[in-house]
Tab-separated table of C-alpha atoms in Angstrom:
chain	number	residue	atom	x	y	z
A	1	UNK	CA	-1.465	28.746	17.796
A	2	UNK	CA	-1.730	26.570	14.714
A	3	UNK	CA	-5.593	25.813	14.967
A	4	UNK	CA	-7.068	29.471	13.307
A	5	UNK	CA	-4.510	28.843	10.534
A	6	UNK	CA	-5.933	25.356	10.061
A	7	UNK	CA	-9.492	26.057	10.323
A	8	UNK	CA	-9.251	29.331	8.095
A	9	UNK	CA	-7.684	27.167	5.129
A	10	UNK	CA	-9.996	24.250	5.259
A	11	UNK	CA	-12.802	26.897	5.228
A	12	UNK	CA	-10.813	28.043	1.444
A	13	UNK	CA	-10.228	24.165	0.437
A	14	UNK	CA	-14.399	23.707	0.722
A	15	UNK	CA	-15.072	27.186	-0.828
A	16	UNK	CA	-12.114	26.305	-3.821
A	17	UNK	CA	-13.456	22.655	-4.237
A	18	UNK	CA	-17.115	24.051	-4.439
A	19	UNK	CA	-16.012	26.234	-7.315
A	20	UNK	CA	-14.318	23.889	-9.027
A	21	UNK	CA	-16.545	20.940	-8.960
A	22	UNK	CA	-19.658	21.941	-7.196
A	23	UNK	CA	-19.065	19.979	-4.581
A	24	UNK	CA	-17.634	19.609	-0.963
A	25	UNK	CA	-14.367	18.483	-0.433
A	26	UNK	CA	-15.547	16.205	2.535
A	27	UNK	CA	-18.478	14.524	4.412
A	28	UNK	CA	-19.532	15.765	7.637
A	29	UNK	CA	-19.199	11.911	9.414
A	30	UNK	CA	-15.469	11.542	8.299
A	31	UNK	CA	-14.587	14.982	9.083
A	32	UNK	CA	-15.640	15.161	12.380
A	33	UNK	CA	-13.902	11.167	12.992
A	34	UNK	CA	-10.902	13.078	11.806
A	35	UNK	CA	-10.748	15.707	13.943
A	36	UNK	CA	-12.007	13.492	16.760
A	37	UNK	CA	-8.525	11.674	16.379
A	38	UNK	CA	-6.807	14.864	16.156
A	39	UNK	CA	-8.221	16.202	19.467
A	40	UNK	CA	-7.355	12.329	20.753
A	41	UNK	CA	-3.970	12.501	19.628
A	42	UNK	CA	-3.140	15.364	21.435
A	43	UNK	CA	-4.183	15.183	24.143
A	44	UNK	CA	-1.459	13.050	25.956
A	45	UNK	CA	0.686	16.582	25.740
A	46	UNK	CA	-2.289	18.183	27.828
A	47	UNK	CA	-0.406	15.623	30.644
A	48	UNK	CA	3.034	15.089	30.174
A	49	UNK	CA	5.864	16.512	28.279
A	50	UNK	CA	6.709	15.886	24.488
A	51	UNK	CA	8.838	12.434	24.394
A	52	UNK	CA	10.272	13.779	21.211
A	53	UNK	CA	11.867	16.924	23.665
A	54	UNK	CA	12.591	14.940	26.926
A	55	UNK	CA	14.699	12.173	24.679
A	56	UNK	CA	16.619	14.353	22.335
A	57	UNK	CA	17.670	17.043	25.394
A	58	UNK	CA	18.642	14.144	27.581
A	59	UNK	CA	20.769	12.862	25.016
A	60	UNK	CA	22.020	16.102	24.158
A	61	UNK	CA	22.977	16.780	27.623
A	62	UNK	CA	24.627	13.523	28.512
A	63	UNK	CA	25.916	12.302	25.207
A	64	UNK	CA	26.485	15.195	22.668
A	65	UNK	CA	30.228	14.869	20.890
A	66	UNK	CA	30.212	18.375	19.694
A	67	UNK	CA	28.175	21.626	19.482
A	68	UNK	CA	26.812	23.165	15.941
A	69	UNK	CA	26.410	26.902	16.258
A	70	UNK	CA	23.085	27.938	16.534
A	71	UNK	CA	23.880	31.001	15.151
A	72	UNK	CA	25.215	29.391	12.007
A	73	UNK	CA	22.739	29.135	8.831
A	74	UNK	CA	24.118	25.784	7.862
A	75	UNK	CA	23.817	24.389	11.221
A	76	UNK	CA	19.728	25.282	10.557
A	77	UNK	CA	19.939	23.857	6.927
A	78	UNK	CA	21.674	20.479	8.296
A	79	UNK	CA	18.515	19.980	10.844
A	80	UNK	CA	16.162	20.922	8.224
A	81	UNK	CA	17.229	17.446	5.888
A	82	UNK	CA	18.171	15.772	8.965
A	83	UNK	CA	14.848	16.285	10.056
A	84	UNK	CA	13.458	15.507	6.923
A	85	UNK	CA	15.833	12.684	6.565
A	86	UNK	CA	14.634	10.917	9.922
A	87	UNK	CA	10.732	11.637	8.850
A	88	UNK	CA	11.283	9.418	6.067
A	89	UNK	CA	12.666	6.350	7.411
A	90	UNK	CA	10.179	6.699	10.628
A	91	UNK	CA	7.385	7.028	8.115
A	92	UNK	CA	8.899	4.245	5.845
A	93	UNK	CA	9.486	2.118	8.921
A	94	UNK	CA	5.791	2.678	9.950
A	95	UNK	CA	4.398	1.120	6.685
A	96	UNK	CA	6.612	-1.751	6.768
A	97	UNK	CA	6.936	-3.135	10.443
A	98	UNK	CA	2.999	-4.304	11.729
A	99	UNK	CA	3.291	-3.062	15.248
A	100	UNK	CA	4.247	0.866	14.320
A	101	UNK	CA	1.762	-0.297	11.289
A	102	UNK	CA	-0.985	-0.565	13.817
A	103	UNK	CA	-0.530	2.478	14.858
A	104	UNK	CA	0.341	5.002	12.136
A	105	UNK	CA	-2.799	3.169	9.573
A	106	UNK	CA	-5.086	5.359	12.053
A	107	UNK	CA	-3.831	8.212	9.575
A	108	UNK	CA	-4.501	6.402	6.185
A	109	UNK	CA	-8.448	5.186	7.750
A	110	UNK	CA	-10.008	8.025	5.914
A	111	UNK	CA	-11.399	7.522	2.565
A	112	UNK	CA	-11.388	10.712	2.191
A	113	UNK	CA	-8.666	13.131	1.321
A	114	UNK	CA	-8.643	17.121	2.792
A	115	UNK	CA	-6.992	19.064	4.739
A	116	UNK	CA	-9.448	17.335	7.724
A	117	UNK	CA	-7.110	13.896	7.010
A	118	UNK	CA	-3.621	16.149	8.098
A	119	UNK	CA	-5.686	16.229	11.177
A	120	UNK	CA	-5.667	12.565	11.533
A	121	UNK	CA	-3.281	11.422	13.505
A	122	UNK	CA	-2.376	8.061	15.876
A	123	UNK	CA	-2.118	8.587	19.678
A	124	UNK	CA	0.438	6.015	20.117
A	125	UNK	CA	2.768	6.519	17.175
A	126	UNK	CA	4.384	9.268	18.943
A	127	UNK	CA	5.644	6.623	21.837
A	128	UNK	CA	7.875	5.338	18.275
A	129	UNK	CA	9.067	8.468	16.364
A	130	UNK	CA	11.240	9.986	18.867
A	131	UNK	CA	13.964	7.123	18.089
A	132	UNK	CA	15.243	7.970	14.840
A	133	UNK	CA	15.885	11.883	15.901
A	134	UNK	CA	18.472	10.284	18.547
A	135	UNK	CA	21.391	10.828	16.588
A	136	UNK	CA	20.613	14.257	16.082
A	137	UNK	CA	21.039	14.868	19.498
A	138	UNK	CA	24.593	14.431	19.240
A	139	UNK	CA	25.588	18.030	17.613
A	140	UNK	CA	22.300	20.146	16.584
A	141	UNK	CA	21.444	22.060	19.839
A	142	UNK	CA	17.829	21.157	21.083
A	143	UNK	CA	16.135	24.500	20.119
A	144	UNK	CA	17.078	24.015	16.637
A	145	UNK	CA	15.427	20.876	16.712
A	146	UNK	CA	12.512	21.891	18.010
A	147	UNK	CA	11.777	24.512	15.234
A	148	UNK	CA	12.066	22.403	12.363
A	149	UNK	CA	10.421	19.244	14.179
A	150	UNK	CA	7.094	21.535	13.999
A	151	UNK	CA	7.741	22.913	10.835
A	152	UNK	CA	8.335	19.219	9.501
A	153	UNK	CA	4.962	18.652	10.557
A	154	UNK	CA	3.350	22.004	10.190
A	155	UNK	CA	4.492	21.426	6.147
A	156	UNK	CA	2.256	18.286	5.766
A	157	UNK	CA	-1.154	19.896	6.574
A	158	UNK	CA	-1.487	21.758	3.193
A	159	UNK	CA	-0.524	18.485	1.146
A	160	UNK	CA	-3.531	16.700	2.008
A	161	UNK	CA	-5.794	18.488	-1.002
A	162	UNK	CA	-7.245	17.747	-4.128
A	163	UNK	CA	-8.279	20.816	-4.947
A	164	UNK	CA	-4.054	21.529	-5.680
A	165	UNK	CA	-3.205	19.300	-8.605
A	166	UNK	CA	0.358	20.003	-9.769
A	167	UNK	CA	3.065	22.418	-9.036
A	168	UNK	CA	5.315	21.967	-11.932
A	169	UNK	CA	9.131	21.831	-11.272
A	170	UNK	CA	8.876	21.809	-7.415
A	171	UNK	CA	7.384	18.092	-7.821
A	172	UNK	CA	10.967	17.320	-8.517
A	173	UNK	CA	12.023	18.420	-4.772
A	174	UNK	CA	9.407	18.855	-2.670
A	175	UNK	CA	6.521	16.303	-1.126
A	176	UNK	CA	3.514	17.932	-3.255
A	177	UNK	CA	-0.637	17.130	-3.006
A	178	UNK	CA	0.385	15.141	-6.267
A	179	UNK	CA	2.937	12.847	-4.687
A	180	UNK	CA	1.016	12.982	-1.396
A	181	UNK	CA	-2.393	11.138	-2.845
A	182	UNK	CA	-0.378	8.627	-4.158
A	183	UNK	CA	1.033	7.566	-0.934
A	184	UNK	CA	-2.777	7.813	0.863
A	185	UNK	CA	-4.183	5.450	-2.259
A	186	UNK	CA	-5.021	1.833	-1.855
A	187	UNK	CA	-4.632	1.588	-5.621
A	188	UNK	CA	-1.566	-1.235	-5.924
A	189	UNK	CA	0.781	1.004	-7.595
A	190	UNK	CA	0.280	3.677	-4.601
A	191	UNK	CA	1.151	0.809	-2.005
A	192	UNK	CA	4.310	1.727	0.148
A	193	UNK	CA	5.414	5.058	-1.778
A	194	UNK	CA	6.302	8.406	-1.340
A	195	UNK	CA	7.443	8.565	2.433
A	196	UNK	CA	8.656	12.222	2.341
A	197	UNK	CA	7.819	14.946	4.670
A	198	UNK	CA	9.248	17.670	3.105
A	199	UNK	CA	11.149	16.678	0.484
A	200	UNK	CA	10.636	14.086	-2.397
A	201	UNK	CA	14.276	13.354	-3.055
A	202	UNK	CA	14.929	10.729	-0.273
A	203	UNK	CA	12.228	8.641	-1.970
A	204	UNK	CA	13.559	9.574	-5.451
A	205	UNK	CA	16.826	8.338	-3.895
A	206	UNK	CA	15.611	4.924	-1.961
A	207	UNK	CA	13.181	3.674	-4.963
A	208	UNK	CA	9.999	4.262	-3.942
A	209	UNK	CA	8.504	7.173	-5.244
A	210	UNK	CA	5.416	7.460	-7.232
A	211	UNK	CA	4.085	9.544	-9.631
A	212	UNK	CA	0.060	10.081	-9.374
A	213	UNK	CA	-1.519	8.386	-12.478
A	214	UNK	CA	-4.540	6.297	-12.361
A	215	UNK	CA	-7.336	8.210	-9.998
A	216	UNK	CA	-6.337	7.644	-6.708
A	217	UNK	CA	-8.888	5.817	-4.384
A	218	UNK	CA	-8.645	6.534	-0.553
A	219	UNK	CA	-7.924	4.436	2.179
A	220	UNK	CA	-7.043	0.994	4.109
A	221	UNK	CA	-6.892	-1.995	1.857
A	222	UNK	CA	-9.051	-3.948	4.288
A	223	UNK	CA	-10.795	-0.380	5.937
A	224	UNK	CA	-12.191	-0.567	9.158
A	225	UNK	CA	-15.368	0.781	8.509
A	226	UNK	CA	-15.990	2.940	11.476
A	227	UNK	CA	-16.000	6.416	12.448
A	228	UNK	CA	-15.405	5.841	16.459
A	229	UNK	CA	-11.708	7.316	17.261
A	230	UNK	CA	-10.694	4.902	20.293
A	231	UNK	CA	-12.077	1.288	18.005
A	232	UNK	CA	-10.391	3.065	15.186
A	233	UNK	CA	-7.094	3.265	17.374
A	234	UNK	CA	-7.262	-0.434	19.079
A	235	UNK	CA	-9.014	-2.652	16.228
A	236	UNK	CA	-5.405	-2.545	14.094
A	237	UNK	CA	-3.604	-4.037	17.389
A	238	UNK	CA	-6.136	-6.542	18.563
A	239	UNK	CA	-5.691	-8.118	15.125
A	240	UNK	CA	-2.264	-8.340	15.794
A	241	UNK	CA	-3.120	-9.659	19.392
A	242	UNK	CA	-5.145	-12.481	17.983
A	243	UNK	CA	-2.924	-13.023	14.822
A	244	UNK	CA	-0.199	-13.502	16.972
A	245	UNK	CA	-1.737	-16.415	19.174
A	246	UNK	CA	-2.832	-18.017	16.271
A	247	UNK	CA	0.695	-18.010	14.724
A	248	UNK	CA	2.618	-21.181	15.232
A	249	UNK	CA	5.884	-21.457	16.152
A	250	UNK	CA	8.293	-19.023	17.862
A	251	UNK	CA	9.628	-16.866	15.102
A	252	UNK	CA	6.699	-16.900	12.907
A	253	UNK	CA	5.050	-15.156	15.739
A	254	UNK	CA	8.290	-12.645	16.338
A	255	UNK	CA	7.517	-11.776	12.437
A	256	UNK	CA	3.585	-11.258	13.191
A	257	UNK	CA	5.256	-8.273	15.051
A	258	UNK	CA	8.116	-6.957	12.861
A	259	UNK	CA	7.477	-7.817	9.496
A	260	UNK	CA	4.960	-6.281	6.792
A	261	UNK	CA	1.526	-5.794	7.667
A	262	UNK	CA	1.186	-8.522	4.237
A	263	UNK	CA	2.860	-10.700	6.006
A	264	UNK	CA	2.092	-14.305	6.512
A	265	UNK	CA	3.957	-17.866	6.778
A	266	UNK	CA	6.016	-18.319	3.623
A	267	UNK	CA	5.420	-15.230	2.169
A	268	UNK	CA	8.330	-12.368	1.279
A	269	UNK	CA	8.594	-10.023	4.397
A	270	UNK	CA	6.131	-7.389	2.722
A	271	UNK	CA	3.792	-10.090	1.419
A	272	UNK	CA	2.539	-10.706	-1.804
A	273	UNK	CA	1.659	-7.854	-4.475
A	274	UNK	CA	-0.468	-9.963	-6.297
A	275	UNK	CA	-2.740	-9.811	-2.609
A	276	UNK	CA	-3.469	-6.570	-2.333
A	277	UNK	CA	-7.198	-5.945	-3.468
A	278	UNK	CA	-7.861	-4.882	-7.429
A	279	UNK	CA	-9.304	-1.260	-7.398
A	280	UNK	CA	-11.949	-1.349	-9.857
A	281	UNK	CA	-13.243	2.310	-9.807
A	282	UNK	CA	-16.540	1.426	-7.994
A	283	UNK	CA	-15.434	1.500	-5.055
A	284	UNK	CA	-18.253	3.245	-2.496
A	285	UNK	CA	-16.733	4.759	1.150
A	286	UNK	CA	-18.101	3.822	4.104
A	287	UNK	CA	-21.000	6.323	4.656
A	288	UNK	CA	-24.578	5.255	6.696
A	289	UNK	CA	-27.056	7.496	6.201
A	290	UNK	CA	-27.839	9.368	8.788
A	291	UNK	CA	-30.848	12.002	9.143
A	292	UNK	CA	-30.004	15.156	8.600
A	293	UNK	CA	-31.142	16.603	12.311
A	294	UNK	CA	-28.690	13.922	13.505
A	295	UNK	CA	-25.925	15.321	11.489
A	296	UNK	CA	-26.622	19.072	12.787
A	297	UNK	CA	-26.790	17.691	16.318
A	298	UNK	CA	-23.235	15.917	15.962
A	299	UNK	CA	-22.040	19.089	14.518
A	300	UNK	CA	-23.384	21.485	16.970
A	301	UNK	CA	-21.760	18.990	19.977
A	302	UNK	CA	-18.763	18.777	18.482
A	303	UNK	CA	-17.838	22.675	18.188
A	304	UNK	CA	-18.805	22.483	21.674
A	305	UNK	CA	-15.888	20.565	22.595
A	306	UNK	CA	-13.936	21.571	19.995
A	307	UNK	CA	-14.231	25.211	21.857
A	308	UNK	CA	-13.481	23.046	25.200
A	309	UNK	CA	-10.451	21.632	24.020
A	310	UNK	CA	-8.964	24.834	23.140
A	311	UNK	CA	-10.578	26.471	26.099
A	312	UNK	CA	-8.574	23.339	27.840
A	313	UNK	CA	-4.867	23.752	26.282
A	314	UNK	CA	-5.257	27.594	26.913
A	315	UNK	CA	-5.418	26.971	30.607
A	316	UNK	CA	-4.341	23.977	31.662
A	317	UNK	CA	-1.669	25.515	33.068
A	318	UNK	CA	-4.017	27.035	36.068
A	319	UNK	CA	-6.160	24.118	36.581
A	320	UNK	CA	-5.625	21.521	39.022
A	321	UNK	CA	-4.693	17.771	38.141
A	322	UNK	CA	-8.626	16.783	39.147
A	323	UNK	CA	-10.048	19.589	36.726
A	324	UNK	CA	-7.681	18.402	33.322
A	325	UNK	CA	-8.628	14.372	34.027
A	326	UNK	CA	-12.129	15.524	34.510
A	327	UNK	CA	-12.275	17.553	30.994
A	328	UNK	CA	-9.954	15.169	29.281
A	329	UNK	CA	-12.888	12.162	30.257
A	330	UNK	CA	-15.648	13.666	28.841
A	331	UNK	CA	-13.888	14.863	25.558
A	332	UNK	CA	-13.286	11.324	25.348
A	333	UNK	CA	-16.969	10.105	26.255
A	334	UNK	CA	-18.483	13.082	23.909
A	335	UNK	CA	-15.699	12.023	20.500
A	336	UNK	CA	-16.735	8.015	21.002
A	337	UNK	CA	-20.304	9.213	21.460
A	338	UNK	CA	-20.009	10.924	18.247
A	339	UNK	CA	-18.311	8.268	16.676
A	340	UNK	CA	-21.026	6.338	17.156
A	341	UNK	CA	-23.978	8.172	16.336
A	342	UNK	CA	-22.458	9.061	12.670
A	343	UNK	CA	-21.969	5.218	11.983
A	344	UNK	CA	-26.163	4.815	12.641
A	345	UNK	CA	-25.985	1.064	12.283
A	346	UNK	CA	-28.735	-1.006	11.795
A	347	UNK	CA	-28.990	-2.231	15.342
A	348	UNK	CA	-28.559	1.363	16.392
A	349	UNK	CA	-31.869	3.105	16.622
A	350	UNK	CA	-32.410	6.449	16.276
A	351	UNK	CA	-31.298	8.128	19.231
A	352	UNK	CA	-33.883	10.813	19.784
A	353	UNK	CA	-36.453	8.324	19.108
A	354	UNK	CA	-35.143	5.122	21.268
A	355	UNK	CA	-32.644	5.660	24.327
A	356	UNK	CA	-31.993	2.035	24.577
A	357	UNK	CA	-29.168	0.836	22.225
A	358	UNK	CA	-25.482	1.621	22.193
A	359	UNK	CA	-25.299	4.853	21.047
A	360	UNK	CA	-28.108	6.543	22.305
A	361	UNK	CA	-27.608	5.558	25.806
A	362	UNK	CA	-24.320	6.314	25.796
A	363	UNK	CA	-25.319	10.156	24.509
A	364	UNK	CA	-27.767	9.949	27.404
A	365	UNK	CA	-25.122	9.136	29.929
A	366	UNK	CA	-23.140	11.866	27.981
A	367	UNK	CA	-25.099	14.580	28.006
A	368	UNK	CA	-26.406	13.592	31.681
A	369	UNK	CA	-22.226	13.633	33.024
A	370	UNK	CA	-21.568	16.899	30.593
A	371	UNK	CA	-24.228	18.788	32.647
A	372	UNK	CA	-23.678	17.865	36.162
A	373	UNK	CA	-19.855	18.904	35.698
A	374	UNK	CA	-20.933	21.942	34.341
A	375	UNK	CA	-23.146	23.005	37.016
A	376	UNK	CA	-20.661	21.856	39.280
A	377	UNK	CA	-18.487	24.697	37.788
A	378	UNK	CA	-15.693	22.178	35.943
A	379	UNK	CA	-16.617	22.876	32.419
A	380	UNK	CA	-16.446	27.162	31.287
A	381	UNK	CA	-16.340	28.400	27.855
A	382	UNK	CA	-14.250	31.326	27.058
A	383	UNK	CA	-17.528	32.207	25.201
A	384	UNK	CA	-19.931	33.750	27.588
A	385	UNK	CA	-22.981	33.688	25.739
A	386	UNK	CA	-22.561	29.627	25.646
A	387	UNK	CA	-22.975	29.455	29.454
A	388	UNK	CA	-26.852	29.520	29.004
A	389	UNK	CA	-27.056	27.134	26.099
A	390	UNK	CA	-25.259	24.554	27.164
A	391	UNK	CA	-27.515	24.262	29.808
A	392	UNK	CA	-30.539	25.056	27.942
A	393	UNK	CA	-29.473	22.609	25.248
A	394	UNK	CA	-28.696	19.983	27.879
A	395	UNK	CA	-31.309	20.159	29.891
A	396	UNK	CA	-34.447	20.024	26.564
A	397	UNK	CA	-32.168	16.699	25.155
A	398	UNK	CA	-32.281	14.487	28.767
A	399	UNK	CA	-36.086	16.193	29.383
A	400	UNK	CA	-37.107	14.855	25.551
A	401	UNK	CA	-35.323	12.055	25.892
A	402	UNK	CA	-36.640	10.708	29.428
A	403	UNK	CA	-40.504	11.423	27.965
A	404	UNK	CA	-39.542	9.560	24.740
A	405	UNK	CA	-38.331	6.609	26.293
A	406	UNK	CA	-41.076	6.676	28.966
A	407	UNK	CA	-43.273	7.099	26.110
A	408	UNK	CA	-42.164	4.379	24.013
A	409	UNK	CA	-42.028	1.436	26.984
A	410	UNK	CA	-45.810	2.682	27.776
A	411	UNK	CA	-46.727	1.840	23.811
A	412	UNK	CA	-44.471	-1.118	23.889
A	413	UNK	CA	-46.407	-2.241	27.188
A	414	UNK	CA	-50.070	-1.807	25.857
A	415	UNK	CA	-48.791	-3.328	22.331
């Protein structure tokens, strides 16, 4: 129910940015990786149940010492900075333990920062969170929970902007824009602050908030350089993987796990400060050019299964188990296909010129899958007038491509 509300006010943060500094608040290759991980994140809860729900009920039903009453507005005020409370050690937890590192850094890949980045979000930190609500579980009743678990989250969307700058005496008590860029900066004086989700004051309280000062500069201190949402999900713990092998001795490799991402033999649990990376001001994001017909193509794909998706979680209830794998595999295929196309590398021909290298052959096999499960009737829009084009569209794209190809080997042959 969320998703209008979220498109409708990144629509305003692109108009207000374009106002205010002639220029767009994002690029169209990081946006879409961004929303590609959004669409990946969720879509576990197409399949099973939240964790965050199933944990805190069974503990509420089996272990609870005493009952708040719901009807009672302090028992709703208590959740809300409980909550809030939990959020920030989970979040400070995440930045300071490799493993839940490795999976929460999938939110701070983006160098850039709009309300796309809220979108963001890890597919496995989920399987972590649901621990520090626990204790929760033992008084506030489990709907009360619920409401201010998605308005915890719901909060953080509108905090990913530049286009807000300061909010005066609220930056005292709530998490603000202000105090939000500061935590997604890879400056070293924005390393490892501001942790809140709502509220500032646990980070006022703990020592590590941050006040915004020098310009902020997006991203991963070592930044994977990649807009493909399942290498930009796995790279983080394959480095662990083969960090941890190469680690001697027993406990060095038990802190390869649970110590600071920084971490290495003899260093302080968080590493060394002096390590992190200088930010000079010159620093360029990761952006390959890519034609502009390529960029209208990725675009025009993408709302296509951006329309699926919600097409999907609007009736998943009604399809069968076959029919939710089926579109949940080729949302996958289509967002790594995507992925891959807006990185354009250099060994990465031009897809609707050469059908041979990695991400034009995988589009091919894309675009080839996407159509026979349409025809085959396992792939409807709720928007009617789409029916034709997707075939249309479809069938020109594997028609052009086949002649291309065919067309190309022939030169190649007589060369």
């Amino acid at each position: 129910q969320s998703i209008p509300f979220f498109i409708g006010f990144i629509a305003l943060e692109f108009a207000v940015s374009w106002v205010q500094r002639r220029k767009l608040a994002g690029r169209i290759n990081d946006g879409i990786s961004s929303l590609s991980l959004g669409i990946l994140s969720r879509l576990p809860d197409v399949l099973f149940r939240s964790i965050d729900l199933i944990s805190y009920v069974y503990v509420w039903d089996n272990y609870r010492l005493f009952e708040l009453p719901w009807h009672s507005p302090w028992t709703w005020y208590l959740t809300f900075l409980g909550v809030d409370f939990a959020y920030y050690w989970f979040h400070r937890i995440s930045h300071e333990v490799n493993l839940l590192w490795a999976a929460h850094q999938v939110h701070h890949s983006s160098e850039d920062y709009n309300l796309f980045t809220a979108l963001r979000q890890s597919l496995l930190q989920r399987y972590t969170s649901w621990i520090f609500n626990l204790p929760m579980a033992l008084f506030i009743p489990p709907s009360v929970f619920a409401v201010h678990l998605q308005f915890n989250l719901l909060y953080q969307f509108w905090i990913h902007t530049e286009v807000i700058t300061n909010l005066g005496p609220l930056e005292f008590i709530l998490n603000t824009p202000s105090h939000h860029r500061v935590h997604h900066g890879k400056n070293p004086y924005c390393i490892d602050k501001n942790y809140g989700g709502t509220l500032i004051i646990w980070d006022r309280m703990f020592g590590t908030f941050e006040a915004e000062d020098a310009k902020v500069v997006y991203g991963l201190t070592h930044p994977v350089n990649s807009f493909e949402p399942i290498m930009l999900q796995l790279r983080p713990l394959a480095h662990i993987w083969n960090t941890f092998w190469a680690t001697p001795g027993f406990c060095n490799k038990l802190s390869v796990l649970f110590k600071g991402p920084g971490w290495g033999p003899g260093k302080p649990r968080l590493g060394l400060p002096e390590e992190i990376p200088v930010i000079t001001g010159k620093e360029v994001p990761y952006n390959p050019s890519v034609p502009a017909y390529m960029n209208s193509y990725a675009v025009v794909h993408f709302a296509v299964i951006v329309d699926l998706y919600i097409d999907l979680l609007a009736t998943v209830n009604i399809l069968s188990q076959a029919t939710v794998l089926l579109r949940i595999g080729v949302m996958i295929l289509s967002l790594t296909s995507f992925g891959l196309l807006m990185e354009n590398r250099q060994d990465i021909k031009l897809f609707f010129i050469i059908f041979l290298r990695k991400a034009g052959i995988l589009e091919f096999i894309r675009c080839s899958i996407f159509l026979c499960i349409y025809k085959l009737g396992y792939l409807r829009s709720k928007l009617s007038f789409l029916d034709y084009s997707y075939e249309v569209r479809h069938l020109f794209l594997i028609t052009y491509a086949k002649d291309t190809r065919n067309l190309l080997l022939k030169t190649n042959k007589t060369k």
